[in-house]
């Protein structure tokens, strides 16, 4: 089930609220767990067993680490290895066999198993829990319903943010549920829904159209496609995060922010502090810092960056273009750190260069394969393109310029400024605007058949 | 000791789960190029023409790349309604979405021809949707039943 779906909005969510607010506090976790399992099972009737398995094993491993200190290390290693095996098998098995076959000219059979939705997210949450219990940063959870409601919590189950147990442990036991927070959550959810339904899906249509053209496209059309995807993925993913944070707030939870206007960044380093913050924080905490972080000799630091970005790329999918995308960012970060520090450049110019790097990154990310990415990038710079400007490009520009402009304006801080202005000066207009936005979203949802989020596939 | 037993059991359970999952996938998944070849061997697709992912997206609002494969024959002219769509899904969770898109397409076409296209409406009323674990199929044709029987005999092999 997805958030931007009429069934979710008008059937599932009202039932959740009805049950959640009707029961006493001590039963709320149970209610949340039951509905979260229904939410997951809706699309994954088989893989819910895998998630339940992961919950049970990690829950008891956490207890084992704390109860048997002499075996804590081996238990931690077992749990980490098991989690990585599950993730590796279900996500990378086909990719691995494909590469072995290609490399050694073998014909090992490939079984196409569907990717369990959300596996990358809940596995990383489980790993953070096990590692934090092992390090003694947190006490293990002794109530399996509480632990299961943390892992399976439907607002953040499928596409994050990756909520670490340490950030939410207290809230699982005690949280503030009131009308004001509920209202704030509704508002946040609505803005996320609008990002997804009105902007991401609509801009995504432009990208799909250009992507499906393949062959003869001009430089202008290639750039339009790349910019469209750049905006689509931002509104899609940040929209999901907004909805998740909003739902969390309605239920009394506070999740950490996952985006902070990444397209305003003046460097690639800053971009990754603002984009998918929870994933960056996870890799920093559990990979980069244990490897020594940046407090090591230069060569080791370079190794650390390469390892982290190789894994970041791989985390996004079992495909070489994701790995190359990760390594591309590793190269850019090392470039910024050791080679080129444009301190005296004006900030708008730095932002422009950063956006250029990010857009090229998204071309690698969105391509079907590496050669496709390379062809598109070359076309964007005039190599292999059918001219600089053609009628197709002009047509798509003239019919989509307003949409793209709105996309650019809302991907920076226009939305926030507009909201603050209306909140301070004109609250009735804000209320009416929210109502109109909701009606528009519903109208779009009814007519759009397909609403899956881009990050579901990761 | 209990911990070690639990660990051993959890490993065994995981391997059993994977084994069952692999067994479940044993039915032969035929690529759609093969399905198409067999359909064309057994019958003619009148009033429809081979189409592509972009036209599929426009008609059904779905992205072809989200599925393993699609085979789409669209109406030959604007006055035709004959269609054949077969989607090879990546997992059974996608089936519901595809079926909903197909139902929505039938309703949309009925709406388009409502009031003047009596023949087209009759054909649309006989439209058939079928799905199994791997394929979701839509047939809109003068003799939908016969064409669907051909399709089913191939995808159920």
Coordinates of C-alpha atoms in Angstrom, one line a residue:
Chain A
X1 CA 0.0 0.0 0.0
X2 CA 1.2 3.5 -0.7
X3 CA 0.4 6.8 1.0
X4 CA -0.7 8.5 -2.2
X5 CA -3.5 6.1 -2.7
X6 CA -7.3 6.6 -2.2
X7 CA -7.6 3.3 -0.3
X8 CA -4.9 4.3 2.1
X9 CA -6.2 7.8 2.6
X10 CA -9.9 7.1 3.0
X11 CA -10.1 3.6 4.4
X12 CA -6.8 2.5 6.0
X13 CA -5.8 5.8 7.7
X14 CA -9.2 6.5 9.2
X15 CA -9.3 3.0 10.6
X16 CA -5.8 3.4 12.1
X17 CA -6.8 6.6 13.8
X18 CA -10.1 5.2 15.0
X19 CA -8.4 2.2 16.6
X20 CA -5.3 4.1 17.8
X21 CA -7.1 6.9 19.6
X22 CA -9.8 4.7 20.9
X23 CA -7.6 2.4 23.0
X24 CA -5.7 3.3 26.2
X25 CA -2.0 4.3 25.8
X26 CA -0.6 0.9 26.7
X27 CA -2.4 -0.8 23.8
X28 CA -1.5 1.8 21.2
X29 CA 1.8 0.0 20.3
X30 CA -0.2 -3.2 19.6
X31 CA -2.7 -1.4 17.5
X32 CA 0.1 0.3 15.5
X33 CA 1.8 -3.0 15.0
X34 CA -1.3 -4.8 13.8
X35 CA -2.0 -2.0 11.3
X36 CA 1.6 -1.9 10.2
X37 CA 1.6 -5.6 9.4
X38 CA -1.7 -5.2 7.4
X39 CA -0.1 -2.2 5.6
X40 CA 3.0 -4.3 4.6
X41 CA 1.0 -7.5 3.9
X42 CA -1.2 -5.6 1.5
X43 CA 1.5 -5.6 -1.2
X44 CA 3.8 -8.3 0.2
X45 CA 1.8 -11.3 1.5
X46 CA 4.8 -13.6 1.4
X47 CA 7.6 -11.3 2.4
X48 CA 5.8 -10.3 5.6
X49 CA 7.1 -13.6 6.9
X50 CA 10.7 -12.5 6.2
X51 CA 10.1 -9.2 8.0
X52 CA 8.6 -11.1 11.0
X53 CA 11.5 -13.5 11.0
X54 CA 14.0 -10.5 11.0
X55 CA 12.1 -8.9 13.9
X56 CA 12.1 -12.1 16.0
X57 CA 15.7 -13.0 15.3
X58 CA 17.0 -9.4 16.0
X59 CA 14.9 -9.0 19.1
X60 CA 16.4 -12.2 20.6
X61 CA 19.9 -11.4 19.4
X62 CA 19.6 -8.0 21.2
X63 CA 18.6 -9.8 24.4
X64 CA 21.4 -12.3 23.9
X65 CA 24.1 -9.6 23.5
X66 CA 23.0 -8.0 26.8
X67 CA 22.3 -11.1 28.8
X68 CA 25.5 -13.0 27.9
X69 CA 28.4 -10.4 27.8
X70 CA 31.0 -13.2 27.3
X71 CA 29.3 -14.1 24.0
X72 CA 28.3 -10.6 23.1
X73 CA 30.8 -10.2 20.3
X74 CA 30.0 -13.5 18.6
X75 CA 26.2 -12.9 18.9
X76 CA 26.7 -9.4 17.4
X77 CA 28.7 -10.9 14.5
X78 CA 26.1 -13.6 14.0
X79 CA 23.2 -11.1 13.9
X80 CA 25.1 -8.7 11.6
X81 CA 26.1 -11.5 9.3
X82 CA 22.5 -12.8 9.2
X83 CA 21.1 -9.4 8.4
X84 CA 23.6 -8.8 5.7
X85 CA 23.0 -12.3 4.2
X86 CA 19.2 -11.6 4.1
X87 CA 19.8 -8.2 2.4
X88 CA 22.5 -9.6 0.1
X89 CA 20.5 -12.6 -0.9
X90 CA 17.2 -11.0 -1.7
X91 CA 18.7 -7.8 -3.2
X92 CA 22.0 -8.8 -4.8
X93 CA 21.8 -12.6 -5.6
X94 CA 20.7 -12.1 -9.2
X95 CA 23.2 -9.4 -9.8
X96 CA 26.0 -11.4 -8.3
X97 CA 25.2 -14.5 -10.4
X98 CA 24.9 -12.4 -13.5
X99 CA 28.4 -11.0 -13.0
X100 CA 29.9 -14.3 -12.1
X101 CA 28.4 -15.8 -15.3
X102 CA 29.7 -12.9 -17.4
X103 CA 33.2 -12.9 -15.7
X104 CA 33.8 -16.7 -15.9
X105 CA 31.6 -17.5 -18.9
X106 CA 29.4 -19.7 -16.8
X107 CA 25.7 -20.3 -17.0
X108 CA 24.6 -20.5 -13.4
X109 CA 20.8 -20.4 -13.2
X110 CA 19.3 -17.1 -12.1
X111 CA 16.1 -17.2 -10.1
X112 CA 14.2 -14.0 -10.3
X113 CA 13.0 -13.3 -6.8
X114 CA 11.1 -10.2 -6.2
X115 CA 12.8 -7.6 -4.0
X116 CA 11.0 -7.5 -0.6
X117 CA 9.8 -4.0 -0.4
X118 CA 11.5 -1.9 2.3
X119 CA 14.1 -4.5 3.0
X120 CA 17.0 -2.1 2.8
X121 CA 15.4 0.2 5.3
X122 CA 14.3 -2.3 7.9
X123 CA 17.6 -4.2 7.7
X124 CA 19.6 -1.0 8.3
X125 CA 17.3 -0.2 11.3
X126 CA 17.9 -3.7 12.7
X127 CA 21.6 -3.4 12.2
X128 CA 21.7 -0.1 14.0
X129 CA 19.8 -1.6 16.9
X130 CA 22.1 -4.6 17.2
X131 CA 25.3 -2.5 16.9
X132 CA 24.0 0.1 19.4
X133 CA 23.1 -2.7 21.9
X134 CA 26.5 -4.2 21.4
X135 CA 28.3 -0.9 22.0
X136 CA 26.2 -0.3 25.1
X137 CA 24.7 2.9 23.7
X138 CA 21.2 1.6 24.4
X139 CA 19.6 -1.2 26.4
X140 CA 18.0 -3.9 24.5
X141 CA 14.2 -3.9 24.2
X142 CA 12.6 -6.6 26.3
X143 CA 9.1 -6.3 24.9
X144 CA 8.8 -7.9 21.4
X145 CA 5.6 -5.9 20.6
X146 CA 7.5 -2.7 21.3
X147 CA 10.5 -3.8 19.2
X148 CA 8.2 -5.0 16.4
X149 CA 6.3 -1.8 16.3
X150 CA 9.6 0.1 16.0
X151 CA 10.8 -2.0 13.0
X152 CA 7.4 -2.4 11.3
X153 CA 6.0 1.1 12.0
X154 CA 4.1 1.8 8.8
X155 CA 4.9 5.5 8.3
X156 CA 8.6 4.8 7.9
X157 CA 8.6 1.1 6.9
X158 CA 8.9 1.2 3.1
X159 CA 11.1 4.2 2.3
X160 CA 12.4 5.6 5.6
X161 CA 13.6 7.9 7.0
X162 CA 15.9 5.3 8.6
X163 CA 15.0 5.8 12.2
X164 CA 17.6 4.6 14.6
X165 CA 16.3 2.9 17.7
X166 CA 18.2 5.3 20.0
X167 CA 16.3 8.2 18.5
X168 CA 12.9 6.6 19.1
X169 CA 13.3 4.3 22.1
X170 CA 11.9 6.9 24.6
X171 CA 9.0 7.8 22.3
X172 CA 8.0 4.1 22.1
X173 CA 7.3 4.2 25.8
X174 CA 6.2 7.8 26.3
X175 CA 5.0 10.3 23.7
X176 CA 2.9 13.4 23.5
X177 CA -0.3 12.9 21.5
X178 CA -2.5 16.0 21.2
X179 CA -4.6 17.9 18.8
X180 CA -1.9 20.5 18.0
X181 CA 0.6 17.9 17.0
X182 CA -2.0 16.0 15.1
X183 CA -2.9 19.1 13.1
X184 CA 0.8 19.8 12.4
X185 CA 1.2 16.2 11.3
X186 CA -1.8 16.5 8.9
X187 CA -0.3 19.7 7.4
X188 CA 3.1 18.0 6.9
X189 CA 1.4 15.0 5.4
X190 CA -0.6 17.1 3.0
X191 CA 2.5 19.0 1.8
X192 CA 4.3 15.7 1.2
X193 CA 1.2 14.3 -0.7
X194 CA 1.1 17.4 -2.9
X195 CA 4.9 17.1 -3.6
X196 CA 4.3 13.5 -4.7
X197 CA 1.0 13.7 -6.5
X198 CA 1.1 17.2 -8.0
X199 CA 4.8 17.7 -8.7
X200 CA 6.7 14.4 -8.7
X201 CA 4.1 12.4 -10.8
X202 CA 3.5 15.3 -13.2
X203 CA 7.1 16.1 -13.8
X204 CA 7.8 12.4 -13.9
X205 CA 5.5 12.2 -17.0
X206 CA 7.9 14.5 -18.8
X207 CA 10.9 12.4 -17.8
X208 CA 9.1 9.2 -18.9
X209 CA 8.2 10.7 -22.2
X210 CA 11.8 11.8 -23.0
X211 CA 13.3 8.6 -21.5
X212 CA 11.1 6.5 -23.8
X213 CA 12.3 8.4 -26.9
X214 CA 15.7 6.8 -26.8
X215 CA 17.5 7.7 -30.1
X216 CA 17.4 11.0 -31.7
X217 CA 17.2 13.8 -29.2
X218 CA 18.7 17.2 -29.1
X219 CA 20.8 18.8 -26.4
X220 CA 17.8 20.7 -25.2
X221 CA 15.6 17.6 -24.9
X222 CA 18.4 15.7 -23.1
X223 CA 18.7 18.5 -20.5
X224 CA 14.9 18.7 -20.1
X225 CA 14.9 15.0 -19.3
X226 CA 17.7 15.3 -16.8
X227 CA 16.2 18.3 -15.1
X228 CA 12.8 16.6 -15.0
X229 CA 14.3 13.6 -13.3
X230 CA 16.3 15.8 -10.9
X231 CA 13.0 17.4 -9.8
X232 CA 11.0 14.2 -9.8
X233 CA 13.3 12.3 -7.5
X234 CA 13.5 15.2 -5.1
X235 CA 9.7 15.7 -4.8
X236 CA 9.1 11.9 -4.8
X237 CA 11.4 11.0 -2.1
X238 CA 11.2 14.2 0.1
X239 CA 7.4 14.0 -0.4
X240 CA 7.4 10.5 1.0
X241 CA 9.6 11.6 3.9
X242 CA 7.3 14.5 4.6
X243 CA 4.3 12.1 4.7
X244 CA 6.2 9.7 6.9
X245 CA 7.2 12.5 9.3
X246 CA 3.6 13.9 9.2
X247 CA 2.1 10.5 10.0
X248 CA 4.6 10.0 12.8
X249 CA 3.6 13.3 14.3
X250 CA -0.1 12.5 14.1
X251 CA 0.6 9.3 16.0
X252 CA 2.8 11.1 18.5
X253 CA 6.3 10.3 17.2
X254 CA 9.0 12.7 16.1
X255 CA 11.2 11.4 13.3
X256 CA 14.4 13.2 12.3
X257 CA 14.3 15.3 9.1
X258 CA 15.5 13.5 6.0
X259 CA 15.8 16.5 3.6
X260 CA 16.9 20.1 4.0
X261 CA 16.6 21.8 0.6
X262 CA 19.5 19.9 -1.0
X263 CA 19.3 21.8 -4.2
X264 CA 20.4 24.9 -2.4
X265 CA 23.8 23.3 -1.6
X266 CA 26.9 25.2 -2.6
X267 CA 29.1 22.0 -2.6
X268 CA 28.6 18.3 -3.1
X269 CA 29.7 17.8 0.6
X270 CA 26.9 20.1 1.6
X271 CA 24.5 18.4 -0.7
X272 CA 25.0 15.1 1.1
X273 CA 24.4 16.8 4.4
X274 CA 21.0 17.8 3.1
X275 CA 19.9 14.8 1.0
X276 CA 18.7 11.6 2.5
X277 CA 20.1 12.7 5.8
X278 CA 19.2 9.5 7.7
X279 CA 21.1 7.3 5.2
X280 CA 24.2 9.5 5.3
X281 CA 24.0 9.5 9.1
X282 CA 23.8 5.7 9.2
X283 CA 26.8 5.2 7.0
X284 CA 28.8 7.9 8.9
X285 CA 27.9 6.2 12.3
X286 CA 28.3 2.5 11.4
X287 CA 30.9 2.5 8.5
X288 CA 32.8 5.8 8.1
X289 CA 33.7 6.5 11.8
X290 CA 34.5 2.8 12.7
X291 CA 36.9 2.9 9.7
X292 CA 38.6 5.9 11.2
X293 CA 36.6 8.7 9.6
X294 CA 38.8 11.6 8.6
X295 CA 41.2 11.5 11.6
X296 CA 43.5 9.2 9.7
X297 CA 46.3 9.6 7.1
X298 CA 45.3 10.8 3.7
X299 CA 45.4 7.5 2.0
X300 CA 43.3 5.8 4.6
X301 CA 40.8 8.6 4.4
X302 CA 40.6 8.2 0.7
X303 CA 40.0 4.5 1.3
X304 CA 37.3 5.3 3.8
X305 CA 35.5 7.6 1.4
X306 CA 35.7 5.0 -1.4
X307 CA 34.3 2.3 0.8
X308 CA 31.4 4.4 2.2
X309 CA 30.4 5.6 -1.3
X310 CA 30.8 2.2 -2.9
X311 CA 28.4 0.9 -0.2
X312 CA 26.1 3.8 -0.6
X313 CA 25.8 3.2 -4.3
X314 CA 25.3 -0.5 -3.8
X315 CA 22.6 0.1 -1.2
X316 CA 20.5 1.9 -3.8
X317 CA 20.4 -1.2 -6.1
X318 CA 21.9 -4.2 -7.6
X319 CA 23.2 -2.6 -10.7
X320 CA 26.5 -1.2 -11.9
X321 CA 25.2 2.3 -12.6
X322 CA 24.3 2.7 -8.9
X323 CA 27.9 1.6 -8.0
X324 CA 29.3 4.0 -10.5
X325 CA 27.0 6.7 -9.2
X326 CA 28.4 6.1 -5.7
X327 CA 32.0 6.2 -6.9
X328 CA 31.2 9.4 -8.9
X329 CA 30.2 11.1 -5.6
X330 CA 33.3 9.7 -3.9
X331 CA 35.4 11.3 -6.6
X332 CA 33.6 14.6 -6.3
X333 CA 33.9 14.6 -2.5
X334 CA 37.7 13.8 -2.7
X335 CA 38.0 16.5 -5.3
X336 CA 36.4 19.1 -3.0
X337 CA 38.4 17.9 0.0
X338 CA 41.9 17.7 -1.5
X339 CA 42.1 19.3 -4.9
X340 CA 39.8 22.2 -5.5
X341 CA 38.4 24.4 -2.7
X342 CA 36.6 27.3 -4.4
X343 CA 36.5 29.5 -1.3
X344 CA 36.5 32.8 -3.2
X345 CA 33.8 31.8 -5.7
X346 CA 30.5 33.6 -5.3
X347 CA 27.8 31.4 -3.7
X348 CA 25.4 31.4 -6.7
X349 CA 28.3 30.1 -8.9
X350 CA 29.1 27.4 -6.4
X351 CA 25.4 26.4 -6.3
X352 CA 25.4 26.3 -10.1
X353 CA 28.4 23.9 -10.3
X354 CA 26.9 21.8 -7.5
X355 CA 23.6 21.5 -9.4
X356 CA 25.5 20.6 -12.6
X357 CA 27.3 17.8 -10.7
X358 CA 24.1 16.6 -9.1
X359 CA 22.1 16.6 -12.4
X360 CA 24.8 14.5 -14.1
X361 CA 24.7 12.2 -11.0
X362 CA 21.0 11.7 -11.5
X363 CA 21.5 10.8 -15.2
X364 CA 23.8 8.0 -14.1
X365 CA 21.3 7.0 -11.4
X366 CA 18.2 7.0 -13.6
X367 CA 19.7 5.2 -16.7
X368 CA 18.8 1.7 -17.5
X369 CA 22.5 0.8 -17.7
X370 CA 25.9 2.4 -17.8
X371 CA 26.1 2.8 -21.6
X372 CA 22.7 4.5 -21.6
X373 CA 23.9 6.9 -18.9
X374 CA 27.1 7.7 -20.9
X375 CA 25.2 8.3 -24.1
X376 CA 22.8 10.7 -22.4
X377 CA 25.6 12.6 -20.7
X378 CA 27.4 13.0 -24.0
X379 CA 24.2 14.2 -25.7
X380 CA 23.8 16.8 -22.9
X381 CA 27.1 18.3 -24.1
X382 CA 26.3 18.0 -27.8
X383 CA 28.1 14.7 -28.6
X384 CA 25.8 12.3 -30.5
X385 CA 22.8 14.6 -30.1
X386 CA 20.6 15.5 -33.0
X387 CA 21.4 19.2 -32.8
X388 CA 21.3 21.7 -30.0
X389 CA 17.7 22.7 -30.2
X390 CA 15.0 20.9 -32.1
X391 CA 11.2 21.2 -32.4
X392 CA 10.6 18.3 -29.9
X393 CA 12.7 20.0 -27.3
X394 CA 11.0 23.4 -27.9
X395 CA 7.6 21.7 -27.7
X396 CA 8.3 20.0 -24.4
X397 CA 9.8 23.2 -23.1
X398 CA 6.9 25.4 -24.1
X399 CA 4.3 22.9 -22.7
X400 CA 6.2 22.3 -19.4
X401 CA 8.1 25.5 -18.6
X402 CA 5.6 26.5 -15.9
X403 CA 5.6 23.1 -14.3
X404 CA 9.4 23.1 -14.3
X405 CA 9.6 26.6 -12.9
X406 CA 7.2 25.7 -10.1
X407 CA 9.3 22.6 -9.5
X408 CA 12.5 24.7 -9.2
X409 CA 10.9 27.3 -7.0
X410 CA 9.4 24.7 -4.6
X411 CA 12.6 22.7 -4.5
X412 CA 14.3 25.7 -3.0
X413 CA 12.6 27.4 -0.1
X414 CA 9.6 29.1 -1.8
X415 CA 7.1 26.8 -0.3
X416 CA 8.4 27.4 3.2
X417 CA 8.5 31.2 2.8
X418 CA 5.0 31.2 1.4
X419 CA 3.8 29.1 4.3
X420 CA 5.4 31.4 6.8
X421 CA 4.0 34.5 5.2
X422 CA 0.5 33.1 5.2
X423 CA 0.8 31.8 8.7
X424 CA 1.9 35.2 10.0
X425 CA -0.4 37.4 7.9
X426 CA -3.3 35.5 6.5
X427 CA -4.3 32.3 8.3
X428 CA -7.7 31.9 6.7
X429 CA -6.1 31.9 3.3
X430 CA -3.6 29.3 4.5
X431 CA -6.5 27.1 5.7
X432 CA -8.4 27.5 2.4
X433 CA -5.2 26.8 0.5
X434 CA -4.7 23.6 2.4
X435 CA -8.3 22.5 1.6
X436 CA -7.8 23.3 -2.1
X437 CA -4.5 21.4 -2.1
X438 CA -6.1 18.4 -0.6
X439 CA -9.0 18.4 -3.1
X440 CA -6.5 18.8 -6.0
X441 CA -4.4 15.9 -4.6
X442 CA -7.4 13.6 -4.4
X443 CA -8.5 14.6 -7.9
X444 CA -5.1 13.7 -9.2
X445 CA -4.9 10.4 -7.2
X446 CA -8.3 9.3 -8.6
X447 CA -7.1 9.8 -12.2
X448 CA -3.5 8.5 -11.7
X449 CA -3.4 4.8 -11.9
X450 CA 0.2 4.4 -10.8
X451 CA 1.6 6.0 -7.7
X452 CA 4.5 3.9 -6.5
X453 CA 7.5 5.8 -5.1
X454 CA 10.9 5.8 -6.8
X455 CA 12.6 4.8 -3.6
X456 CA 10.5 1.7 -3.1
X457 CA 12.8 -0.2 -5.4
X458 CA 15.7 0.4 -3.1
Chain B
X1 CA 23.3 -22.9 25.1
X2 CA 19.8 -21.7 24.5
X3 CA 21.2 -18.8 22.5
X4 CA 23.3 -21.2 20.3
X5 CA 20.2 -23.4 19.7
X6 CA 18.2 -20.3 18.8
X7 CA 20.9 -19.2 16.3
X8 CA 21.0 -22.6 14.7
X9 CA 17.3 -22.8 14.4
X10 CA 17.0 -19.3 12.9
X11 CA 19.6 -20.2 10.2
X12 CA 17.7 -23.4 9.4
X13 CA 14.4 -21.6 9.2
X14 CA 15.8 -19.0 6.9
X15 CA 17.2 -21.6 4.5
X16 CA 13.9 -23.5 4.5
X17 CA 12.1 -20.2 3.7
X18 CA 14.4 -19.5 0.8
X19 CA 14.1 -23.1 -0.4
X20 CA 10.3 -22.9 -0.4
X21 CA 10.4 -19.5 -2.1
X22 CA 12.7 -20.9 -4.9
X23 CA 10.4 -23.9 -5.3
X24 CA 7.4 -21.7 -5.7
X25 CA 9.0 -20.1 -8.7
X26 CA 9.3 -23.3 -10.7
X27 CA 6.6 -22.8 -13.3
X28 CA 8.3 -21.8 -16.5
X29 CA 8.3 -18.1 -17.1
X30 CA 8.1 -17.5 -20.8
X31 CA 9.4 -14.3 -22.2
X32 CA 6.7 -12.3 -23.9
X33 CA 8.4 -12.4 -27.3
X34 CA 7.8 -16.2 -27.1
X35 CA 4.2 -15.7 -25.9
X36 CA 3.6 -13.3 -28.8
X37 CA 5.1 -15.7 -31.4
X38 CA 2.8 -18.5 -30.1
X39 CA -0.3 -16.2 -30.1
X40 CA 0.4 -15.2 -33.7
X41 CA 0.9 -18.8 -34.7
X42 CA -2.5 -19.7 -33.3
X43 CA -4.6 -16.7 -34.2
X44 CA -4.8 -13.3 -36.0
X45 CA -4.9 -10.1 -34.1
X46 CA -7.4 -8.1 -36.1
X47 CA -8.2 -4.4 -35.5
X48 CA -5.1 -3.9 -33.4
X49 CA -1.5 -3.0 -34.0
X50 CA 1.8 -3.6 -32.1
X51 CA 2.5 -0.7 -29.8
X52 CA 5.2 0.5 -27.4
X53 CA 6.0 1.5 -23.8
X54 CA 5.1 5.1 -24.3
X55 CA 1.6 4.4 -25.7
X56 CA 1.2 1.8 -22.9
X57 CA 2.0 4.6 -20.4
X58 CA -0.5 6.9 -22.0
X59 CA -3.3 4.3 -22.2
X60 CA -2.8 2.8 -18.8
X61 CA -0.8 5.3 -16.7
X62 CA 1.7 2.6 -15.9
X63 CA 5.5 2.7 -16.4
X64 CA 6.6 -0.3 -18.5
X65 CA 10.0 -0.3 -16.8
X66 CA 8.3 -1.2 -13.4
X67 CA 7.4 -4.6 -14.8
X68 CA 9.5 -7.4 -16.2
X69 CA 8.0 -7.0 -19.7
X70 CA 4.9 -5.8 -21.5
X71 CA 3.3 -6.8 -24.7
X72 CA 0.9 -4.2 -26.0
X73 CA -1.3 -4.2 -29.1
X74 CA -3.3 -1.0 -29.3
X75 CA -6.5 -0.3 -31.4
X76 CA -5.5 0.1 -35.1
X77 CA -7.5 3.3 -35.6
X78 CA -9.3 5.7 -33.4
X79 CA -12.6 4.0 -34.2
X80 CA -11.2 0.6 -33.1
X81 CA -11.3 -0.7 -29.6
X82 CA -9.5 -4.0 -30.0
X83 CA -6.6 -4.4 -27.6
X84 CA -4.3 -7.0 -26.2
X85 CA -2.1 -6.3 -23.2
X86 CA 0.0 -8.8 -21.4
X87 CA 2.1 -7.7 -18.5
X88 CA 4.8 -9.9 -17.0
X89 CA 4.9 -8.8 -13.4
X90 CA 7.9 -8.9 -11.2
X91 CA 5.9 -10.1 -8.2
X92 CA 2.3 -10.9 -7.5
X93 CA 2.0 -7.7 -5.5
X94 CA 2.0 -5.8 -8.8
X95 CA -1.0 -7.7 -10.2
X96 CA -3.6 -5.7 -8.4
X97 CA -2.3 -2.4 -9.7
X98 CA -2.2 -3.7 -13.3
X99 CA -5.7 -5.2 -13.1
X100 CA -7.0 -1.9 -11.7
X101 CA -5.4 0.0 -14.6
X102 CA -7.0 -2.5 -17.1
X103 CA -10.4 -2.0 -15.6
X104 CA -9.9 1.7 -15.6
X105 CA -8.9 1.6 -19.3
X106 CA -12.0 -0.4 -20.2
X107 CA -14.2 2.1 -18.3
X108 CA -12.5 5.0 -20.0
X109 CA -13.0 3.5 -23.5
X110 CA -16.6 2.7 -22.7
X111 CA -17.0 6.4 -21.7
X112 CA -15.4 7.5 -25.0
X113 CA -17.8 5.5 -27.1
X114 CA -20.8 6.0 -25.0
X115 CA -23.8 7.3 -27.0
X116 CA -22.6 6.6 -30.6
X117 CA -20.3 3.6 -30.9
X118 CA -22.8 0.7 -30.3
X119 CA -20.5 -1.9 -31.8
X120 CA -17.5 -0.7 -29.9
X121 CA -19.5 -0.7 -26.7
X122 CA -20.6 -4.3 -27.3
X123 CA -16.9 -5.3 -27.8
X124 CA -15.9 -3.5 -24.6
X125 CA -18.6 -5.1 -22.6
X126 CA -17.1 -8.5 -23.5
X127 CA -13.5 -7.5 -22.5
X128 CA -11.7 -10.1 -20.4
X129 CA -9.0 -9.7 -17.8
X130 CA -7.0 -12.7 -16.5
X131 CA -4.1 -13.0 -14.2
X132 CA -1.9 -15.7 -12.6
X133 CA 1.3 -15.3 -10.6
X134 CA 3.4 -14.1 -13.5
X135 CA 1.1 -12.5 -16.1
X136 CA -1.8 -10.1 -16.2
X137 CA -3.7 -10.2 -19.5
X138 CA -6.4 -8.0 -21.0
X139 CA -8.3 -8.9 -24.2
X140 CA -10.7 -6.6 -26.0
X141 CA -11.8 -8.1 -29.2
X142 CA -14.8 -9.1 -31.2
X143 CA -14.4 -12.7 -29.9
X144 CA -12.7 -12.0 -26.7
X145 CA -13.3 -15.4 -25.3
X146 CA -11.5 -17.3 -28.1
X147 CA -8.5 -14.9 -28.0
X148 CA -8.3 -15.1 -24.2
X149 CA -8.4 -19.0 -24.4
X150 CA -5.4 -18.8 -26.8
X151 CA -3.6 -16.5 -24.5
X152 CA -4.3 -18.6 -21.4
X153 CA -3.3 -21.8 -23.0
X154 CA 0.1 -20.2 -23.6
X155 CA 0.8 -18.4 -20.4
X156 CA -0.5 -21.3 -18.3
X157 CA 1.8 -23.8 -19.9

